[in-house]
PDB file of C-alpha atoms in Angstrom:
ATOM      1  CA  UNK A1155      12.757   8.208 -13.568  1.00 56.00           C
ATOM      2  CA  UNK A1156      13.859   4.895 -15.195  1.00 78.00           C
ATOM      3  CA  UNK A1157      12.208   3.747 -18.275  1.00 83.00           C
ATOM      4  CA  UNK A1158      10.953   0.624 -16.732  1.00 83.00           C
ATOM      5  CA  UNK A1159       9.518   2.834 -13.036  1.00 86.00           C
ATOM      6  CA  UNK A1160       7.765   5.334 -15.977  1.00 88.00           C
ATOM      7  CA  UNK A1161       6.090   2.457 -17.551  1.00 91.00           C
ATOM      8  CA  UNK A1162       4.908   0.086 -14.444  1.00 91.00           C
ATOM      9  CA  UNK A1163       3.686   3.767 -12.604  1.00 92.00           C
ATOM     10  CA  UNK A1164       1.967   4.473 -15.368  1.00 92.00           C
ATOM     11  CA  UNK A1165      -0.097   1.110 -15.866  1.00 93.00           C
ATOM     12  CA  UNK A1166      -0.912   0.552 -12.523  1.00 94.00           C
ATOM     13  CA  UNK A1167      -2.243   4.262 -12.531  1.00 94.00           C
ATOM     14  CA  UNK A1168      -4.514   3.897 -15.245  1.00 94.00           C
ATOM     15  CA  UNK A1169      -5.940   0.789 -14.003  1.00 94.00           C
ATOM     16  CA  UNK A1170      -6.416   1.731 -10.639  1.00 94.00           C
ATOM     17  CA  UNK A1171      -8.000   5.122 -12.298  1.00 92.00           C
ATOM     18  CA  UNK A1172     -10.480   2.782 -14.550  1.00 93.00           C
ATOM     19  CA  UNK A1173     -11.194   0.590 -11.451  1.00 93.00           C
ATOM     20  CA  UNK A1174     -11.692   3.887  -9.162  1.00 91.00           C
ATOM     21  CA  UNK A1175     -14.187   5.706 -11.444  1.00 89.00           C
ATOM     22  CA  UNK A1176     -15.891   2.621 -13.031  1.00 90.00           C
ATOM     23  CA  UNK A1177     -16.465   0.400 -10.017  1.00 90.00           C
ATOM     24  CA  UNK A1178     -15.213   2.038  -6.510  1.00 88.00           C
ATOM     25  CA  UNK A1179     -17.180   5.415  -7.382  1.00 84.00           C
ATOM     26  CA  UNK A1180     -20.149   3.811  -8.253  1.00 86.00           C
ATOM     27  CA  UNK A1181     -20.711   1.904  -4.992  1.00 86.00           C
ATOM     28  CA  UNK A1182     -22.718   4.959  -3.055  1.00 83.00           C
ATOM     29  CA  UNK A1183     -20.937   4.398   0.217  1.00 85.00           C
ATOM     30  CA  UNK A1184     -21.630   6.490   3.225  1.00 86.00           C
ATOM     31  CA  UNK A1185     -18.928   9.540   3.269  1.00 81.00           C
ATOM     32  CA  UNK A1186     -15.849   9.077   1.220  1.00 85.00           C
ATOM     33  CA  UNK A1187     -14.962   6.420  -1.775  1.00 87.00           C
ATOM     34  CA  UNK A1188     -12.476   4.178  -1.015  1.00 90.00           C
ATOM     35  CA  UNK A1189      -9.202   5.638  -2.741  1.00 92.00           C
ATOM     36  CA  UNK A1190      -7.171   3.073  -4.720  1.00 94.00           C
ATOM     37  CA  UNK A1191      -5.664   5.627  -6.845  1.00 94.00           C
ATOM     38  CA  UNK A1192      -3.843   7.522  -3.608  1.00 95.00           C
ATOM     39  CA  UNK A1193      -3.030   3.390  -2.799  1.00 95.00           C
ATOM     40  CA  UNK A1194      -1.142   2.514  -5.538  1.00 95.00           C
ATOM     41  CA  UNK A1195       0.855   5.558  -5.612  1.00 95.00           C
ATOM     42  CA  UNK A1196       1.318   4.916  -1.397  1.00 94.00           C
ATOM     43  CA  UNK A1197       2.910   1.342  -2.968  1.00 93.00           C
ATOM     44  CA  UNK A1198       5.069   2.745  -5.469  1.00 93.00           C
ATOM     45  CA  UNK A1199       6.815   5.621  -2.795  1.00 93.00           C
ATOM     46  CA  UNK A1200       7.647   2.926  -0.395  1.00 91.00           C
ATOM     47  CA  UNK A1201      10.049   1.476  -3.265  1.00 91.00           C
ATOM     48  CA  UNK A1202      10.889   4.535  -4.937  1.00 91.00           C
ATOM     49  CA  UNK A1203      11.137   7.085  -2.381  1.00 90.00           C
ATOM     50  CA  UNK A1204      10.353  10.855  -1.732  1.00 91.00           C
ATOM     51  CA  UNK A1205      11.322  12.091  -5.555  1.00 92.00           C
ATOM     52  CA  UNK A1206       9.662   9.016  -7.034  1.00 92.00           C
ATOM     53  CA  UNK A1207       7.042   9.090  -5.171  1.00 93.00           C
ATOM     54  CA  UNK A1208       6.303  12.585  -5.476  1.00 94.00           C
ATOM     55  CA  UNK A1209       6.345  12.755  -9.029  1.00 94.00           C
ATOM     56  CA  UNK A1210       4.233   9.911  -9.508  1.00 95.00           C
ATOM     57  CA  UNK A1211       1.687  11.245  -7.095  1.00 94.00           C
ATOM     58  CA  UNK A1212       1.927  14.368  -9.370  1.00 95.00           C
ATOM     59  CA  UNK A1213       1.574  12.306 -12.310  1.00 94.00           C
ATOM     60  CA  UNK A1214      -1.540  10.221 -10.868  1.00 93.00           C
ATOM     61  CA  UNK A1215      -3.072  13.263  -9.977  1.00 92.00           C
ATOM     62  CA  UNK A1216      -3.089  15.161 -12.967  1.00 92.00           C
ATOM     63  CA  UNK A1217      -4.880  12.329 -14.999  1.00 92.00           C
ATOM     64  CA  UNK A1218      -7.541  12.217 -12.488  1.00 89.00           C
ATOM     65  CA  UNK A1219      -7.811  15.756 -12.207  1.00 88.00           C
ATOM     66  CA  UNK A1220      -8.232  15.265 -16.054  1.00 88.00           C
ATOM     67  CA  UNK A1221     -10.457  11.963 -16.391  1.00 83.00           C
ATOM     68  CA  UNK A1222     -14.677  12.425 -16.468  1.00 79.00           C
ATOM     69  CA  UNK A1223     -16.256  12.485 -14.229  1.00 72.00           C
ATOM     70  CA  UNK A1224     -13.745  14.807 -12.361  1.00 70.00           C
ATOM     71  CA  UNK A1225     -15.926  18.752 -11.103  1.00 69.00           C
ATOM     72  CA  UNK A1226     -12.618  20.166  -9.207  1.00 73.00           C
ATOM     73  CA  UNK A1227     -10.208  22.642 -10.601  1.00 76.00           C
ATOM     74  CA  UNK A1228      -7.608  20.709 -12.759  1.00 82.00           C
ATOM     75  CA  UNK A1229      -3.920  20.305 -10.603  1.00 84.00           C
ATOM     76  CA  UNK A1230      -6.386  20.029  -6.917  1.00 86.00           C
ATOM     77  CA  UNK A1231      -5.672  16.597  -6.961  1.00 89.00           C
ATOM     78  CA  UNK A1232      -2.494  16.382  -8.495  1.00 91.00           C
ATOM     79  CA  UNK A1233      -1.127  18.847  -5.583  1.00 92.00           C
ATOM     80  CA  UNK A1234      -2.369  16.304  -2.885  1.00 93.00           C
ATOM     81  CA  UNK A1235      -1.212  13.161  -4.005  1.00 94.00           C
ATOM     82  CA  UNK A1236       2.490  14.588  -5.194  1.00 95.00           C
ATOM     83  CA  UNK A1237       2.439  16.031  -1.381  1.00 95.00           C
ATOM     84  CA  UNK A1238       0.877  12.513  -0.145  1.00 94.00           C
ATOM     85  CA  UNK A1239       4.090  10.751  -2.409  1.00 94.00           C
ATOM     86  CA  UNK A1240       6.611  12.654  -1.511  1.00 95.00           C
ATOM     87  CA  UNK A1241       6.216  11.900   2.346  1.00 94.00           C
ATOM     88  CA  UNK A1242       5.376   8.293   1.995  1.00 92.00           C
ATOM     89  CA  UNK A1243       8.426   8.639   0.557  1.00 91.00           C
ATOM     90  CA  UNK A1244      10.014   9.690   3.184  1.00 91.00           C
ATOM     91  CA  UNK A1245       9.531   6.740   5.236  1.00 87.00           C
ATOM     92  CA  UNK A1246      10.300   4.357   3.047  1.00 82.00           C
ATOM     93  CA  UNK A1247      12.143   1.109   4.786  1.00 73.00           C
ATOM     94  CA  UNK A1248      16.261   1.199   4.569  1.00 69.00           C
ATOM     95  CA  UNK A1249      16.272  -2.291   3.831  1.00 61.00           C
ATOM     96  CA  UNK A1250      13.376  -1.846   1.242  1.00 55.00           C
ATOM     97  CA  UNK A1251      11.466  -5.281   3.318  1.00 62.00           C
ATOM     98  CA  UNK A1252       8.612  -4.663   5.090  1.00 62.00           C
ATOM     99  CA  UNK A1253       8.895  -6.866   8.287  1.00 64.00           C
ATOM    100  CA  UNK A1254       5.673  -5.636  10.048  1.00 69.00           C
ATOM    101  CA  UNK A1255       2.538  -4.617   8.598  1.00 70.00           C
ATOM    102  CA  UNK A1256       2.455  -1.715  11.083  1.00 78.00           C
ATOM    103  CA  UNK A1257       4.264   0.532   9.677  1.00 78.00           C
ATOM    104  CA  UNK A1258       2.288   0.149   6.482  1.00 80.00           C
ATOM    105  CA  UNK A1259      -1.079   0.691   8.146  1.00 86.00           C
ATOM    106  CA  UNK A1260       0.078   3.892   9.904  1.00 88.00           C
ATOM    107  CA  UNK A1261       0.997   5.511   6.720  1.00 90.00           C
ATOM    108  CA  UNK A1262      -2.108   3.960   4.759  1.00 92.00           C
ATOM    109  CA  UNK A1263      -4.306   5.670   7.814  1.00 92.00           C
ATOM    110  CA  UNK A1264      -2.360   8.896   7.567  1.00 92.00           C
ATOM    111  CA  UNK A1265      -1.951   9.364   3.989  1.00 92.00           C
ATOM    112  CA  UNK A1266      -6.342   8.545   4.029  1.00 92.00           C
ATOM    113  CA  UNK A1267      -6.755  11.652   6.469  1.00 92.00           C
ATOM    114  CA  UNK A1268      -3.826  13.755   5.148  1.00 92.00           C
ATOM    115  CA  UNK A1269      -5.173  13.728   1.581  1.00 91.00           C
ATOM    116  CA  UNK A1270      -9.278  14.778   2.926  1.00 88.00           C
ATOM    117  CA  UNK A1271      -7.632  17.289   4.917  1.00 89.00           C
ATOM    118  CA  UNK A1272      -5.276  18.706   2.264  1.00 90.00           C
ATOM    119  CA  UNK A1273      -8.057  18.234  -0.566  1.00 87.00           C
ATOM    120  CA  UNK A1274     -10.825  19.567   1.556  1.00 83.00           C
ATOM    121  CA  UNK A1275      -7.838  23.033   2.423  1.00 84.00           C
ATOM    122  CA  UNK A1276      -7.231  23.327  -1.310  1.00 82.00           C
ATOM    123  CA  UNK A1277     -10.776  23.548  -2.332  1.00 76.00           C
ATOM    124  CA  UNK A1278     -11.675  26.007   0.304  1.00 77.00           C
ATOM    125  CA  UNK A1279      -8.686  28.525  -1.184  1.00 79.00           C
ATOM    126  CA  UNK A1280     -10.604  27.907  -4.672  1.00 71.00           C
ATOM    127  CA  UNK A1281     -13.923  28.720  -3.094  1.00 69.00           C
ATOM    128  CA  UNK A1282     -14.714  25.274  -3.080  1.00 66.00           C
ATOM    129  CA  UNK A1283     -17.031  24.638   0.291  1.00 61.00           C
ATOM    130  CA  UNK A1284     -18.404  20.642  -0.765  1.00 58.00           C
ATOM    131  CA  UNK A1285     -16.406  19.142   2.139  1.00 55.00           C
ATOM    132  CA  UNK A1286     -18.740  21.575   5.095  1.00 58.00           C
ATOM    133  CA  UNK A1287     -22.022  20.130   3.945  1.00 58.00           C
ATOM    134  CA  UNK A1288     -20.902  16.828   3.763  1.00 62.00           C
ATOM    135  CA  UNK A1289     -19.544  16.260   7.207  1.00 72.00           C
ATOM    136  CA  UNK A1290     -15.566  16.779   7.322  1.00 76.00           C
ATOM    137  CA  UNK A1291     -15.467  14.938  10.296  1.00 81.00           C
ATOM    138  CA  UNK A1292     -17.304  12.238   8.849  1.00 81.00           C
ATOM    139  CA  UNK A1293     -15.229  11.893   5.550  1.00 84.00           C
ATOM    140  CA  UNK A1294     -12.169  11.737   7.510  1.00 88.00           C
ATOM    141  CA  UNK A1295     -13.154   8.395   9.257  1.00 89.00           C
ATOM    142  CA  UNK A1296     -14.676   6.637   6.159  1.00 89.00           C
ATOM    143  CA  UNK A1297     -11.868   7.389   4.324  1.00 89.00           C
ATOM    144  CA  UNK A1298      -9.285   6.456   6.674  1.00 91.00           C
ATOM    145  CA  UNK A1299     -11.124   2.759   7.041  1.00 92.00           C
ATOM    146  CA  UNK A1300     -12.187   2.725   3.294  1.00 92.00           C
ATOM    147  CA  UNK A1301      -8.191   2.979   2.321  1.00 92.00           C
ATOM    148  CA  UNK A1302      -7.481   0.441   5.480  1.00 92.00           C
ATOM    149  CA  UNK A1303      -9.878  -2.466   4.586  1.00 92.00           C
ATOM    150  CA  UNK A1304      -8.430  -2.345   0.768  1.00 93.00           C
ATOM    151  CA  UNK A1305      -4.831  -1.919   1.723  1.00 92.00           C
ATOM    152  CA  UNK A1306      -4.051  -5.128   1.663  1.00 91.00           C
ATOM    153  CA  UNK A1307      -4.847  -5.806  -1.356  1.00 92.00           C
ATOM    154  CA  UNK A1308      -2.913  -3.759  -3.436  1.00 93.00           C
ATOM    155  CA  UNK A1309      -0.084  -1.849  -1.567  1.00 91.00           C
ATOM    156  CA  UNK A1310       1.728  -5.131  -0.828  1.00 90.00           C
ATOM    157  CA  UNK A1311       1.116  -6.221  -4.652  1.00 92.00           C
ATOM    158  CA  UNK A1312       2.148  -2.870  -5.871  1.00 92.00           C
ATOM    159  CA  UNK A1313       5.192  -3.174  -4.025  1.00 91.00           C
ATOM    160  CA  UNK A1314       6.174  -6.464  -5.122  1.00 90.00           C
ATOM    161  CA  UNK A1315       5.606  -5.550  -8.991  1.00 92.00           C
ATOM    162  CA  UNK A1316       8.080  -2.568  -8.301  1.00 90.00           C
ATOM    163  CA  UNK A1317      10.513  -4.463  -6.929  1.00 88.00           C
ATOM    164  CA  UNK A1318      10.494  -7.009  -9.762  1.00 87.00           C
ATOM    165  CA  UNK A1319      10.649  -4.062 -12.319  1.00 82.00           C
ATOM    166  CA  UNK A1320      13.320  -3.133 -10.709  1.00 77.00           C
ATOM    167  CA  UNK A1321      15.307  -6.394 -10.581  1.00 70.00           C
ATOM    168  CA  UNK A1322      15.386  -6.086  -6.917  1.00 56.00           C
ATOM    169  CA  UNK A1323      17.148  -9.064  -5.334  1.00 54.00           C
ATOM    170  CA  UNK A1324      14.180  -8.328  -2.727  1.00 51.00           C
ATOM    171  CA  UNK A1325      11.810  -9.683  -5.708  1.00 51.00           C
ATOM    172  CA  UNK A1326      12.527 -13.279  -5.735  1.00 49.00           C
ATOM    173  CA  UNK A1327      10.554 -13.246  -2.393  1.00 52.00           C
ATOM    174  CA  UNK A1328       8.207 -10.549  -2.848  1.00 48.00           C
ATOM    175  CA  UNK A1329       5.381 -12.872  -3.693  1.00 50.00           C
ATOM    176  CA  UNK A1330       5.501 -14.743  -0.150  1.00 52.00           C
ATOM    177  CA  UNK A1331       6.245 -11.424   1.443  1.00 52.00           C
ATOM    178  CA  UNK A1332       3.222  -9.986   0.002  1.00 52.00           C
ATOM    179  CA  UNK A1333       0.962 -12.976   0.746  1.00 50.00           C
ATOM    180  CA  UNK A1334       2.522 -12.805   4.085  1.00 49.00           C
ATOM    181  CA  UNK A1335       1.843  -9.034   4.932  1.00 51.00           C
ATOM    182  CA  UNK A1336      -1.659  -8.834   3.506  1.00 52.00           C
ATOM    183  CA  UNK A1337      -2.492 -11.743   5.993  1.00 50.00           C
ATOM    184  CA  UNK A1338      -0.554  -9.540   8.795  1.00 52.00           C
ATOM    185  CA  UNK A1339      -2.271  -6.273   7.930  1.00 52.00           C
ATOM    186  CA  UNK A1340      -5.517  -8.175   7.985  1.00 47.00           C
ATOM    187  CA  UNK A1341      -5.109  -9.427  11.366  1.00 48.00           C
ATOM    188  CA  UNK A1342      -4.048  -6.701  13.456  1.00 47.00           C
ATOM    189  CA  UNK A1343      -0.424  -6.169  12.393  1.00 43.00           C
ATOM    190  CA  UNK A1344       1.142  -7.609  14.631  1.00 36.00           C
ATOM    191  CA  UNK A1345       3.876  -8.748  12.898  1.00 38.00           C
ATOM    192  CA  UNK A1346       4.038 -11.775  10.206  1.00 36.00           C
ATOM    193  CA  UNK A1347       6.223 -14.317  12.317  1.00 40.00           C
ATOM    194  CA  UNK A1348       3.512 -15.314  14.795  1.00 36.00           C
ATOM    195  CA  UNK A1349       0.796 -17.816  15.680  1.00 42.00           C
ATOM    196  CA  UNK A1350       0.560 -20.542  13.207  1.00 43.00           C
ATOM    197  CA  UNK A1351       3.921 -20.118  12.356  1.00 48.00           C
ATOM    198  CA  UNK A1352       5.229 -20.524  15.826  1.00 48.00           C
ATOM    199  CA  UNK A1353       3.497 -24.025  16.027  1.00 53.00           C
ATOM    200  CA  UNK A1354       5.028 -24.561  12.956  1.00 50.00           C
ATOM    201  CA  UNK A1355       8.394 -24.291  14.474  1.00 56.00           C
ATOM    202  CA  UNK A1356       7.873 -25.726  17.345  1.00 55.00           C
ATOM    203  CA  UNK A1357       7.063 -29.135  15.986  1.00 57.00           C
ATOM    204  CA  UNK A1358       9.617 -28.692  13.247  1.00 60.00           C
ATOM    205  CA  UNK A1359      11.817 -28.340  16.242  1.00 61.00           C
ATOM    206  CA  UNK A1360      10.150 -31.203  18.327  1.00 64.00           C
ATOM    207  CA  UNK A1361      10.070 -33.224  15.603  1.00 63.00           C
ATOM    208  CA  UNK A1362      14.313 -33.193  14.872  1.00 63.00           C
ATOM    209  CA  UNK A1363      15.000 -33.844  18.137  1.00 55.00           C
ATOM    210  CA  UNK A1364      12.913 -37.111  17.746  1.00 61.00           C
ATOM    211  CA  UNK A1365      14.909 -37.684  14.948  1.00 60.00           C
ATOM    212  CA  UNK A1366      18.219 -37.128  16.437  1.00 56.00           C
ATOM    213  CA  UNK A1367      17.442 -39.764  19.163  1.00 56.00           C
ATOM    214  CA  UNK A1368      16.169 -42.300  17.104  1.00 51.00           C
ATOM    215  CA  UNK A1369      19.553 -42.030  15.166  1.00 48.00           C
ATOM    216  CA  UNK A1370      21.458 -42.211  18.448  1.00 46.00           C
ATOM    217  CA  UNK A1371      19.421 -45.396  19.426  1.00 50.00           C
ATOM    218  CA  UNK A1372      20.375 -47.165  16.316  1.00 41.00           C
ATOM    219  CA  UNK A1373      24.355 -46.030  16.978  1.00 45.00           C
ATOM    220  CA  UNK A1374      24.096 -47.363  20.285  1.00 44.00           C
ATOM    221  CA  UNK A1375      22.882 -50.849  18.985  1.00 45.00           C
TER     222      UNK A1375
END
């Protein structure tokens, strides 16, 4: 990896780690704790791709399989999220814009119910049976909307901040586009070109064809 992808991954993880274990863990909400660590490395794979992703998920991992308060066997976490990386990855847009925040939420949902499920199989081959008592069924679905509801927030930030690192022409509009696509994840993603923006046009449009007779008129005199 690049110097400048090895130092912006690694930031973002420790913060997010700091923020995840000082603040997200300590809100006691029903079922799972809303993941910002798997987040930010879902962010960083859809600029990177399946080898950075995946070894930034590995990298992630590993210091939270390392950082207290952490009661799992050390690499548990580490495999997940370099699996989780490695296929977000995967799908990672060709054009490197996001034009729909669709796509986005479907691999935010997935990547929420992939990582209980593979965390939940890894611990059971360790002997580890936390995830039967709690309610598997129940984790899955808070963690899926957990990682949903904060999505916005960060992937399309995280995102942007890798595209400027990486002096992506894509950057000198990754601050709208990010503004833009939380506001479209947020309501419904449906796409970012709609509603108010359609007005918009419309009497932009209505407005130059005013124009353009009111110049004729004046010709015509």
């Amino acid at each position: 990896m690049r110097v400048n992808r090895i130092l912006l991954s690694s930031s973002l993880i420790v913060v997010a780690l700091m923020i995840q274990v000082s603040v997200l863990a300590r809100l006691h909400l029903p079922g799972a704790v809303p993941d910002l660590l798997l987040l930010t490395v879902l962010g960083l794979a859809l600029v990177y791709g399946h080898v950075g992703g995946a070894l930034v998920g590995f990298g992630a991992g590993l210091l939270a399989d390392l950082a207290p308060p952490a009661d799992h066997a050390v690499g548990r976490y580490a495999l997940v999220l370099c699996v989780i990386g490695y296929l977000a990855g995967l799908v990672k847009p060709e054009s490197g814009q996001v034009r729909s925040a669709l796509g986005p939420m479907a691999v935010v949902v997935a990547a929420a119910v992939g990582s209980t499920l593979l965390y939940a199989g890894v611990g059971a081959l360790v002997g580890d049976t936390a995830a039967r008592h709690v309610g598997l069924g129940g984790l899955l679905f808070s963690a899926a909307l957990y990682d949903l509801l904060l999505a916005p927030f960060v992937v399309p930030g995280v995102m942007a901040l890798a595209r400027r690192a990486e002096n992506d022409p894509l950057a000198e509009n990754s601050s709208a586009k990010s503004a833009d696509l939380a506001s479209g994840w947020s309501s419904g993603g449906t796409g970012l070109r709609i509603g108010a923006q359609r007005g918009l046009r419309a009497k932009a449009t209505r407005a130059r064809v005013a124009r353009a007779g009111r110049i004729k008129g004046v010709k015509r005199l």
